[in-house]
Amino acid sequence: MAELFPGRGAERRMPRFAGIWTTTFGTLTITQSGSAVRGTYTHKGGRVEGELEEGVARGRWFEPEHGKEGSFELTIDDGDNTFGGSWKYAGSAGWDGPWNGVRLELPSEAEGGNPGGWNSHPGGPLLAGPMVGEVSETEARIWIQARGTSPLSISFLSDDGEEIGAALSPERAEWLCAAFHVTGLRPGQRYRYEISSENGRTDRHELRTAPEAGARRLKIAYGSCFWDYSNARLTIFDAIAREDADVFLMIGDTSYCADLDARSEHTLMLTHLRNRNSDAIRRLLAEVPVLGIWDDHDFGPNDADGRYEGKGTSLRAFRRCWAQARFGLPDVPGVFSSVRMGPAEIFLPDSRYHKRVSGAEILGRAQLDWLLTGLGESAAPVKIIASPTQVLPEHPVKNGWDSFRTDAPGELEEILSFIESNDIQGVVFVSGDLHMANLIHVPGRDVGGRAGPEFWELTSSPLANAPWNEPQVGRGIDRYLVSEVFDRTNYGVVDIDLDRTGEEIALVLKDEHGEMLIRQPVALADLRVR
């Protein structure tokens, strides 16, 4: 079988440029004969003609509707699914602007269509991954994008020599994406694993299963807003890996869907895959359990909500690219779920799929009932609500930013009142989205003459995007805002130790190098009616 992605130093095969692309200048339709390419595009009745050489198309463009012409140079990625390049007018000394494109639909296998994304693995059994997804005490899910439809197997090996395996057969209809489901593991144990197929074998990686429910300690790392995927020198993911956390939560904007990326299911898949294939995050994903939840940019266009017509397509693409046991409920679509790990239960609400469908809501009635029921039934000492949208602060209302106080004040009050009236203990909020970090504290409210639980929220953002660079503290617009970090990338940590009396929970914020920026101890005794 010919290698689709030749290794470094190998001679590059002739790219497949023929097809329909969504581009900077409208829809581009290309035909190809050997190295010769011809095509038309919708902007100003344009047409192109040129030659392909070593992955680069060079030639001339013509726009008869306004009598202009010039030249172009477009570099096609190894998967033949995206290109980036430049154009200029005839007579220009340098390039006048960018010309980028994404293949609109995945061609069939017979047509040579390749589901791989930007920076896919050049060889071996996988195009993308592995990524450790949801783990429990005895089970683990490992996400992959395979190189082909041939069966793959995974082998888990413990330190005492126990070996456990699983197998799967990828499908092209799923863009060759799948998740191994490995059972029969032991709580809190480290396992080495590798994946193999007729296309080769992966490197050996290591993961740890979830601690048992009676465990006293758990460390959760989290963050949001990962845009700078092509920067292989990002240090923040190496810093997160050094935390040796039990789980890493990517709570919103796990990838960024620009205008060209929202055109079809294929373009959405390529959006997810380019972040999954980032060299900066690959090492972390292969060894630390990762749970994902979306916000607007990985759901659809900027500020998209439940009225977005493409949300069904978005849901299919997102579910295909993550490895969690559940997404939503059988009769309630969305990506929300909850996971129990040691002393904590983590609730991951979906703040987009149902937003504004029936008015001033973010979760919607059915999802809100799911959250309240889950909080009421949870036996975990600590309950983490990891929301992509800020929950407690007031300054988003004054600034017109998304938040529960802005968009769903009724849902916010119902959540807080339910926790107070039912004495749901140990609830802490974490959130993302804002491109800055906020530590928020709401003192215990009156509950029938007693002090209700204190509410804490630590917002962490961005992982890899431009910081907001505008302070909120000192403006007098938020009585609950304790401190902030607005000028650098960051990630959050919830460090739980039930034997650390008086500060059983520590809310921690760190910079891209792992240096501490905020540390707020929280007493478990304060997270209850007193």
mmCIF file of C-alpha atoms in Angstrom, residues 7-294:
data_model
loop_
_atom_site.group_PDB
_atom_site.id
_atom_site.type_symbol
_atom_site.label_atom_id
_atom_site.label_comp_id
_atom_site.label_asym_id
_atom_site.label_seq_id
_atom_site.Cartn_x
_atom_site.Cartn_y
_atom_site.Cartn_z
ATOM 1 C CA GLY A 7 8.059 10.577 6.369
ATOM 2 C CA ARG A 8 10.443 13.476 6.497
ATOM 3 C CA GLY A 9 12.962 13.307 3.720
ATOM 4 C CA ALA A 10 10.794 11.099 1.525
ATOM 5 C CA GLU A 11 9.759 12.274 -1.916
ATOM 6 C CA ARG A 12 6.387 13.980 -1.702
ATOM 7 C CA ARG A 13 3.628 12.404 -3.796
ATOM 8 C CA MET A 14 1.541 14.474 -6.174
ATOM 9 C CA PRO A 15 -1.187 16.225 -4.100
ATOM 10 C CA ARG A 16 -4.828 15.797 -4.949
ATOM 11 C CA PHE A 17 -6.035 19.350 -5.614
ATOM 12 C CA ALA A 18 -9.137 18.533 -7.658
ATOM 13 C CA GLY A 19 -12.443 19.170 -5.953
ATOM 14 C CA ILE A 20 -14.513 21.917 -4.350
ATOM 15 C CA TRP A 21 -12.976 24.246 -1.777
ATOM 16 C CA THR A 22 -14.355 27.009 0.396
ATOM 17 C CA THR A 23 -11.801 29.816 0.289
ATOM 18 C CA THR A 24 -10.981 33.436 1.048
ATOM 19 C CA PHE A 25 -12.476 34.338 -2.340
ATOM 20 C CA GLY A 26 -15.581 32.172 -2.325
ATOM 21 C CA THR A 27 -16.069 28.645 -3.635
ATOM 22 C CA LEU A 28 -13.183 27.348 -5.742
ATOM 23 C CA THR A 29 -13.769 24.384 -8.068
ATOM 24 C CA ILE A 30 -10.583 22.753 -9.365
ATOM 25 C CA THR A 31 -9.878 20.127 -12.029
ATOM 26 C CA GLN A 32 -6.496 18.444 -12.264
ATOM 27 C CA SER A 33 -4.665 16.581 -15.009
ATOM 28 C CA GLY A 34 -1.294 15.391 -13.817
ATOM 29 C CA SER A 35 0.417 18.509 -12.523
ATOM 30 C CA ALA A 36 -1.825 20.917 -14.463
ATOM 31 C CA VAL A 37 -4.657 22.585 -12.525
ATOM 32 C CA ARG A 38 -7.542 24.678 -13.815
ATOM 33 C CA GLY A 39 -10.547 26.079 -12.033
ATOM 34 C CA THR A 40 -13.135 28.737 -11.342
ATOM 35 C CA TYR A 41 -14.119 30.626 -8.210
ATOM 36 C CA THR A 42 -17.165 32.681 -7.329
ATOM 37 C CA HIS A 43 -15.514 36.019 -6.520
ATOM 38 C CA LYS A 44 -15.784 38.361 -9.543
ATOM 39 C CA GLY A 45 -16.258 35.393 -11.903
ATOM 40 C CA GLY A 46 -12.673 34.322 -11.216
ATOM 41 C CA ARG A 47 -10.676 31.523 -12.818
ATOM 42 C CA VAL A 48 -7.226 30.066 -12.197
ATOM 43 C CA GLU A 49 -4.678 28.075 -14.160
ATOM 44 C CA GLY A 50 -1.353 26.767 -12.984
ATOM 45 C CA GLU A 51 0.969 23.873 -12.176
ATOM 46 C CA LEU A 52 1.567 21.722 -9.092
ATOM 47 C CA GLU A 53 5.107 21.036 -7.954
ATOM 48 C CA GLU A 54 6.070 19.419 -4.615
ATOM 49 C CA GLY A 55 2.832 20.387 -2.915
ATOM 50 C CA VAL A 56 2.717 23.979 -4.183
ATOM 51 C CA ALA A 57 0.338 25.267 -6.867
ATOM 52 C CA ARG A 58 1.624 28.300 -8.760
ATOM 53 C CA GLY A 59 -0.109 30.122 -11.565
ATOM 54 C CA ARG A 60 -2.331 32.977 -12.691
ATOM 55 C CA TRP A 61 -5.754 34.214 -11.630
ATOM 56 C CA PHE A 62 -8.185 36.225 -13.732
ATOM 57 C CA GLU A 63 -11.298 38.182 -12.640
ATOM 58 C CA PRO A 64 -13.121 39.338 -15.783
ATOM 59 C CA GLU A 65 -15.926 41.115 -13.914
ATOM 60 C CA HIS A 66 -13.540 43.946 -13.061
ATOM 61 C CA GLY A 67 -10.744 43.265 -15.550
ATOM 62 C CA LYS A 68 -8.016 42.369 -13.038
ATOM 63 C CA GLU A 69 -5.489 39.545 -12.968
ATOM 64 C CA GLY A 70 -2.373 38.419 -11.193
ATOM 65 C CA SER A 71 -0.555 35.411 -9.772
ATOM 66 C CA PHE A 72 -0.958 33.017 -6.840
ATOM 67 C CA GLU A 73 1.035 30.500 -4.824
ATOM 68 C CA LEU A 74 -0.879 27.941 -2.749
ATOM 69 C CA THR A 75 0.687 25.287 -0.495
ATOM 70 C CA ILE A 76 -1.447 22.169 -0.005
ATOM 71 C CA ASP A 77 -1.172 20.214 3.257
ATOM 72 C CA ASP A 78 -0.118 16.562 3.308
ATOM 73 C CA GLY A 79 -3.719 15.472 3.756
ATOM 74 C CA ASP A 80 -4.908 17.378 0.660
ATOM 75 C CA ASN A 81 -7.630 18.988 2.770
ATOM 76 C CA THR A 82 -6.419 22.554 3.322
ATOM 77 C CA PHE A 83 -4.211 25.058 1.567
ATOM 78 C CA GLY A 84 -2.643 28.339 2.531
ATOM 79 C CA GLY A 85 -1.026 30.846 0.272
ATOM 80 C CA SER A 86 -0.892 34.291 -1.241
ATOM 81 C CA TRP A 87 -2.018 36.303 -4.248
ATOM 82 C CA LYS A 88 -0.863 39.496 -5.936
ATOM 83 C CA TYR A 89 -1.879 41.773 -8.774
ATOM 84 C CA ALA A 90 0.017 41.761 -12.040
ATOM 85 C CA GLY A 91 2.967 44.115 -11.628
ATOM 86 C CA SER A 92 3.111 43.936 -7.811
ATOM 87 C CA ALA A 93 6.579 43.432 -6.374
ATOM 88 C CA GLY A 94 5.325 41.503 -3.341
ATOM 89 C CA TRP A 95 2.274 39.536 -2.284
ATOM 90 C CA ASP A 96 -0.865 41.607 -1.787
ATOM 91 C CA GLY A 97 -2.825 39.274 0.504
ATOM 92 C CA PRO A 98 -3.607 35.749 1.742
ATOM 93 C CA TRP A 99 -5.589 33.075 -0.072
ATOM 94 C CA ASN A 100 -6.585 30.156 2.134
ATOM 95 C CA GLY A 101 -8.951 27.274 1.538
ATOM 96 C CA VAL A 102 -10.535 24.172 3.065
ATOM 97 C CA ARG A 103 -11.852 21.186 1.111
ATOM 98 C CA LEU A 104 -15.637 21.358 1.429
ATOM 99 C CA GLU A 105 -16.446 17.632 1.389
ATOM 100 C CA LEU A 106 -14.465 14.462 1.997
ATOM 101 C CA PRO A 107 -14.024 12.656 -1.347
ATOM 102 C CA SER A 108 -14.767 8.944 -1.435
ATOM 103 C CA GLU A 109 -12.075 6.365 -0.873
ATOM 104 C CA ALA A 110 -12.216 5.465 -4.585
ATOM 105 C CA GLU A 111 -11.544 9.109 -5.400
ATOM 106 C CA GLY A 112 -8.523 9.133 -3.111
ATOM 107 C CA GLY A 113 -10.182 11.154 -0.359
ATOM 108 C CA ASN A 114 -8.184 11.329 2.848
ATOM 109 C CA PRO A 115 -9.824 12.217 6.207
ATOM 110 C CA GLY A 116 -6.526 13.267 7.791
ATOM 111 C CA GLY A 117 -6.112 16.805 9.053
ATOM 112 C CA TRP A 118 -3.298 19.322 9.317
ATOM 113 C CA ASN A 119 -0.063 17.878 10.724
ATOM 114 C CA SER A 120 -1.323 14.278 10.804
ATOM 115 C CA HIS A 121 1.191 11.630 11.851
ATOM 116 C CA PRO A 122 3.468 10.861 8.861
ATOM 117 C CA GLY A 123 3.458 7.100 9.461
ATOM 118 C CA GLY A 124 2.258 4.299 11.714
ATOM 119 C CA PRO A 125 -1.254 3.060 12.495
ATOM 120 C CA LEU A 126 -2.734 6.480 13.343
ATOM 121 C CA LEU A 127 -3.374 9.756 11.589
ATOM 122 C CA ALA A 128 -4.176 11.435 14.928
ATOM 123 C CA GLY A 129 -4.005 10.515 18.603
ATOM 124 C CA PRO A 130 -3.886 8.662 20.802
ATOM 125 C CA MET A 131 -5.796 10.750 23.325
ATOM 126 C CA VAL A 132 -6.787 9.371 26.709
ATOM 127 C CA GLY A 133 -10.421 10.237 27.281
ATOM 128 C CA GLU A 134 -12.688 9.386 30.184
ATOM 129 C CA VAL A 135 -11.295 6.943 32.719
ATOM 130 C CA SER A 136 -13.028 5.357 35.691
ATOM 131 C CA GLU A 137 -11.704 3.054 38.387
ATOM 132 C CA THR A 138 -11.840 0.053 36.075
ATOM 133 C CA GLU A 139 -12.262 1.401 32.526
ATOM 134 C CA ALA A 140 -10.487 3.670 30.057
ATOM 135 C CA ARG A 141 -11.397 5.158 26.704
ATOM 136 C CA ILE A 142 -8.656 5.984 24.187
ATOM 137 C CA TRP A 143 -9.514 8.146 21.152
ATOM 138 C CA ILE A 144 -7.768 7.647 17.816
ATOM 139 C CA GLN A 145 -8.019 8.554 14.153
ATOM 140 C CA ALA A 146 -6.781 5.536 12.212
ATOM 141 C CA ARG A 147 -4.750 5.521 9.015
ATOM 142 C CA GLY A 148 -7.192 3.170 7.308
ATOM 143 C CA THR A 149 -10.105 0.825 7.898
ATOM 144 C CA SER A 150 -7.992 -2.183 8.882
ATOM 145 C CA PRO A 151 -8.603 -3.411 12.470
ATOM 146 C CA LEU A 152 -6.587 -1.908 15.322
ATOM 147 C CA SER A 153 -5.741 -3.414 18.686
ATOM 148 C CA ILE A 154 -4.650 -1.832 21.946
ATOM 149 C CA SER A 155 -2.615 -3.533 24.652
ATOM 150 C CA PHE A 156 -2.481 -2.398 28.294
ATOM 151 C CA LEU A 157 0.394 -3.659 30.472
ATOM 152 C CA SER A 158 0.587 -3.142 34.255
ATOM 153 C CA ASP A 159 3.781 -3.041 36.326
ATOM 154 C CA ASP A 160 3.118 -6.560 37.610
ATOM 155 C CA GLY A 161 2.828 -7.985 34.101
ATOM 156 C CA GLU A 162 -0.954 -8.096 33.691
ATOM 157 C CA GLU A 163 -1.964 -7.525 30.052
ATOM 158 C CA ILE A 164 -5.408 -6.404 28.895
ATOM 159 C CA GLY A 165 -6.429 -5.705 25.317
ATOM 160 C CA ALA A 166 -9.239 -4.448 23.110
ATOM 161 C CA ALA A 167 -9.848 -4.071 19.373
ATOM 162 C CA LEU A 168 -11.901 -1.972 16.975
ATOM 163 C CA SER A 169 -12.453 -1.452 13.254
ATOM 164 C CA PRO A 170 -12.569 2.215 12.115
ATOM 165 C CA GLU A 171 -15.150 3.414 9.597
ATOM 166 C CA ARG A 172 -14.678 6.003 6.868
ATOM 167 C CA ALA A 173 -18.166 7.332 7.610
ATOM 168 C CA GLU A 174 -16.724 8.413 10.972
ATOM 169 C CA TRP A 175 -13.603 9.966 9.415
ATOM 170 C CA LEU A 176 -11.697 6.902 10.740
ATOM 171 C CA CYS A 177 -12.231 8.229 14.285
ATOM 172 C CA ALA A 178 -13.037 5.801 17.081
ATOM 173 C CA ALA A 179 -12.428 5.162 20.771
ATOM 174 C CA PHE A 180 -11.140 1.989 22.386
ATOM 175 C CA HIS A 181 -13.106 0.969 25.475
ATOM 176 C CA VAL A 182 -10.831 -1.016 27.781
ATOM 177 C CA THR A 183 -12.353 -2.740 30.828
ATOM 178 C CA GLY A 184 -11.077 -4.886 33.682
ATOM 179 C CA LEU A 185 -8.547 -2.340 34.983
ATOM 180 C CA ARG A 186 -7.738 -1.541 38.605
ATOM 181 C CA PRO A 187 -8.329 1.763 40.446
ATOM 182 C CA GLY A 188 -5.498 4.287 40.645
ATOM 183 C CA GLN A 189 -3.084 2.071 38.728
ATOM 184 C CA ARG A 190 -0.584 3.065 36.064
ATOM 185 C CA TYR A 191 -0.658 1.160 32.790
ATOM 186 C CA ARG A 192 1.514 1.324 29.725
ATOM 187 C CA TYR A 193 -0.305 1.004 26.410
ATOM 188 C CA GLU A 194 0.379 0.823 22.690
ATOM 189 C CA ILE A 195 -1.758 0.564 19.562
ATOM 190 C CA SER A 196 -1.043 -1.516 16.469
ATOM 191 C CA SER A 197 -2.484 -2.387 13.070
ATOM 192 C CA GLU A 198 -1.192 -3.595 9.714
ATOM 193 C CA ASN A 199 0.217 -0.059 9.332
ATOM 194 C CA GLY A 200 2.561 -0.400 12.305
ATOM 195 C CA ARG A 201 2.713 0.273 16.023
ATOM 196 C CA THR A 202 2.591 3.472 18.097
ATOM 197 C CA ASP A 203 5.076 4.521 20.733
ATOM 198 C CA ARG A 204 4.300 3.182 24.209
ATOM 199 C CA HIS A 205 2.436 5.640 26.449
ATOM 200 C CA GLU A 206 1.369 5.588 30.090
ATOM 201 C CA LEU A 207 -1.881 6.458 31.857
ATOM 202 C CA ARG A 208 -3.408 6.171 35.327
ATOM 203 C CA THR A 209 -6.955 5.024 36.079
ATOM 204 C CA ALA A 210 -9.219 7.020 38.378
ATOM 205 C CA PRO A 211 -8.774 6.646 42.133
ATOM 206 C CA GLU A 212 -11.474 4.699 43.919
ATOM 207 C CA ALA A 213 -14.482 6.540 45.336
ATOM 208 C CA GLY A 214 -13.087 6.434 48.880
ATOM 209 C CA ALA A 215 -9.829 8.159 47.906
ATOM 210 C CA ARG A 216 -8.940 11.319 49.828
ATOM 211 C CA ARG A 217 -7.035 13.179 47.133
ATOM 212 C CA LEU A 218 -7.633 14.298 43.553
ATOM 213 C CA LYS A 219 -6.025 16.874 41.291
ATOM 214 C CA ILE A 220 -7.967 18.432 38.417
ATOM 215 C CA ALA A 221 -6.268 20.654 35.833
ATOM 216 C CA TYR A 222 -8.377 22.703 33.445
ATOM 217 C CA GLY A 223 -8.375 25.511 30.931
ATOM 218 C CA SER A 224 -10.164 27.004 27.947
ATOM 219 C CA CYS A 225 -9.532 28.842 24.686
ATOM 220 C CA PHE A 226 -6.920 26.953 22.635
ATOM 221 C CA TRP A 227 -6.383 28.847 19.398
ATOM 222 C CA ASP A 228 -2.608 28.954 18.844
ATOM 223 C CA TYR A 229 -2.512 25.331 17.667
ATOM 224 C CA SER A 230 0.319 25.746 15.131
ATOM 225 C CA ASN A 231 2.794 26.993 17.760
ATOM 226 C CA ALA A 232 4.827 23.899 18.633
ATOM 227 C CA ARG A 233 6.799 25.890 21.237
ATOM 228 C CA LEU A 234 3.875 26.396 23.619
ATOM 229 C CA THR A 235 5.061 25.552 27.122
ATOM 230 C CA ILE A 236 1.692 25.615 28.871
ATOM 231 C CA PHE A 237 0.787 22.027 28.005
ATOM 232 C CA ASP A 238 4.136 20.748 29.265
ATOM 233 C CA ALA A 239 3.478 22.650 32.508
ATOM 234 C CA ILE A 240 0.053 20.986 32.778
ATOM 235 C CA ALA A 241 1.655 17.587 32.154
ATOM 236 C CA ARG A 242 4.071 18.210 35.055
ATOM 237 C CA GLU A 243 1.090 18.658 37.389
ATOM 238 C CA ASP A 244 0.527 14.894 37.222
ATOM 239 C CA ALA A 245 -3.199 15.633 37.436
ATOM 240 C CA ASP A 246 -5.778 12.879 37.532
ATOM 241 C CA VAL A 247 -7.735 14.592 34.751
ATOM 242 C CA PHE A 248 -7.466 17.616 32.459
ATOM 243 C CA LEU A 249 -10.680 19.454 31.574
ATOM 244 C CA MET A 250 -10.856 21.465 28.341
ATOM 245 C CA ILE A 251 -13.921 23.537 29.142
ATOM 246 C CA GLY A 252 -14.827 25.390 25.984
ATOM 247 C CA ASP A 253 -13.226 26.746 22.833
ATOM 248 C CA THR A 254 -11.163 23.583 22.538
ATOM 249 C CA SER A 255 -10.702 24.651 18.914
ATOM 250 C CA TYR A 256 -11.710 27.716 16.923
ATOM 251 C CA CYS A 257 -14.187 27.499 14.068
ATOM 252 C CA ALA A 258 -13.660 30.438 11.698
ATOM 253 C CA ASP A 259 -15.934 31.261 8.780
ATOM 254 C CA LEU A 260 -14.288 28.774 6.413
ATOM 255 C CA ASP A 261 -14.481 26.048 9.079
ATOM 256 C CA ALA A 262 -18.259 26.190 9.573
ATOM 257 C CA ARG A 263 -19.221 25.341 5.990
ATOM 258 C CA SER A 264 -19.658 21.550 6.282
ATOM 259 C CA GLU A 265 -19.176 18.528 8.525
ATOM 260 C CA HIS A 266 -15.821 17.885 6.841
ATOM 261 C CA THR A 267 -14.551 21.395 7.529
ATOM 262 C CA LEU A 268 -15.681 21.085 11.162
ATOM 263 C CA MET A 269 -13.799 17.806 11.492
ATOM 264 C CA LEU A 270 -10.641 19.447 10.163
ATOM 265 C CA THR A 271 -11.097 22.201 12.770
ATOM 266 C CA HIS A 272 -11.055 19.681 15.632
ATOM 267 C CA LEU A 273 -8.234 17.658 14.114
ATOM 268 C CA ARG A 274 -5.781 20.528 13.699
ATOM 269 C CA ASN A 275 -5.815 21.144 17.461
ATOM 270 C CA ARG A 276 -5.679 17.409 18.170
ATOM 271 C CA ASN A 277 -2.590 17.287 15.921
ATOM 272 C CA SER A 278 -0.799 20.196 17.586
ATOM 273 C CA ASP A 279 2.713 19.108 18.495
ATOM 274 C CA ALA A 280 2.455 21.223 21.659
ATOM 275 C CA ILE A 281 -0.460 19.245 23.151
ATOM 276 C CA ARG A 282 0.064 15.742 21.764
ATOM 277 C CA ARG A 283 2.282 14.541 24.613
ATOM 278 C CA LEU A 284 -0.248 15.636 27.230
ATOM 279 C CA LEU A 285 -3.243 14.086 25.472
ATOM 280 C CA ALA A 286 -1.542 10.709 25.142
ATOM 281 C CA GLU A 287 -1.025 10.242 28.890
ATOM 282 C CA VAL A 288 -3.446 12.408 30.929
ATOM 283 C CA PRO A 289 -7.202 11.695 30.876
ATOM 284 C CA VAL A 290 -8.928 14.554 29.039
ATOM 285 C CA LEU A 291 -12.601 15.551 29.094
ATOM 286 C CA GLY A 292 -13.983 18.128 26.678
ATOM 287 C CA ILE A 293 -16.971 20.445 26.598
ATOM 288 C CA TRP A 294 -17.673 23.101 23.991
#
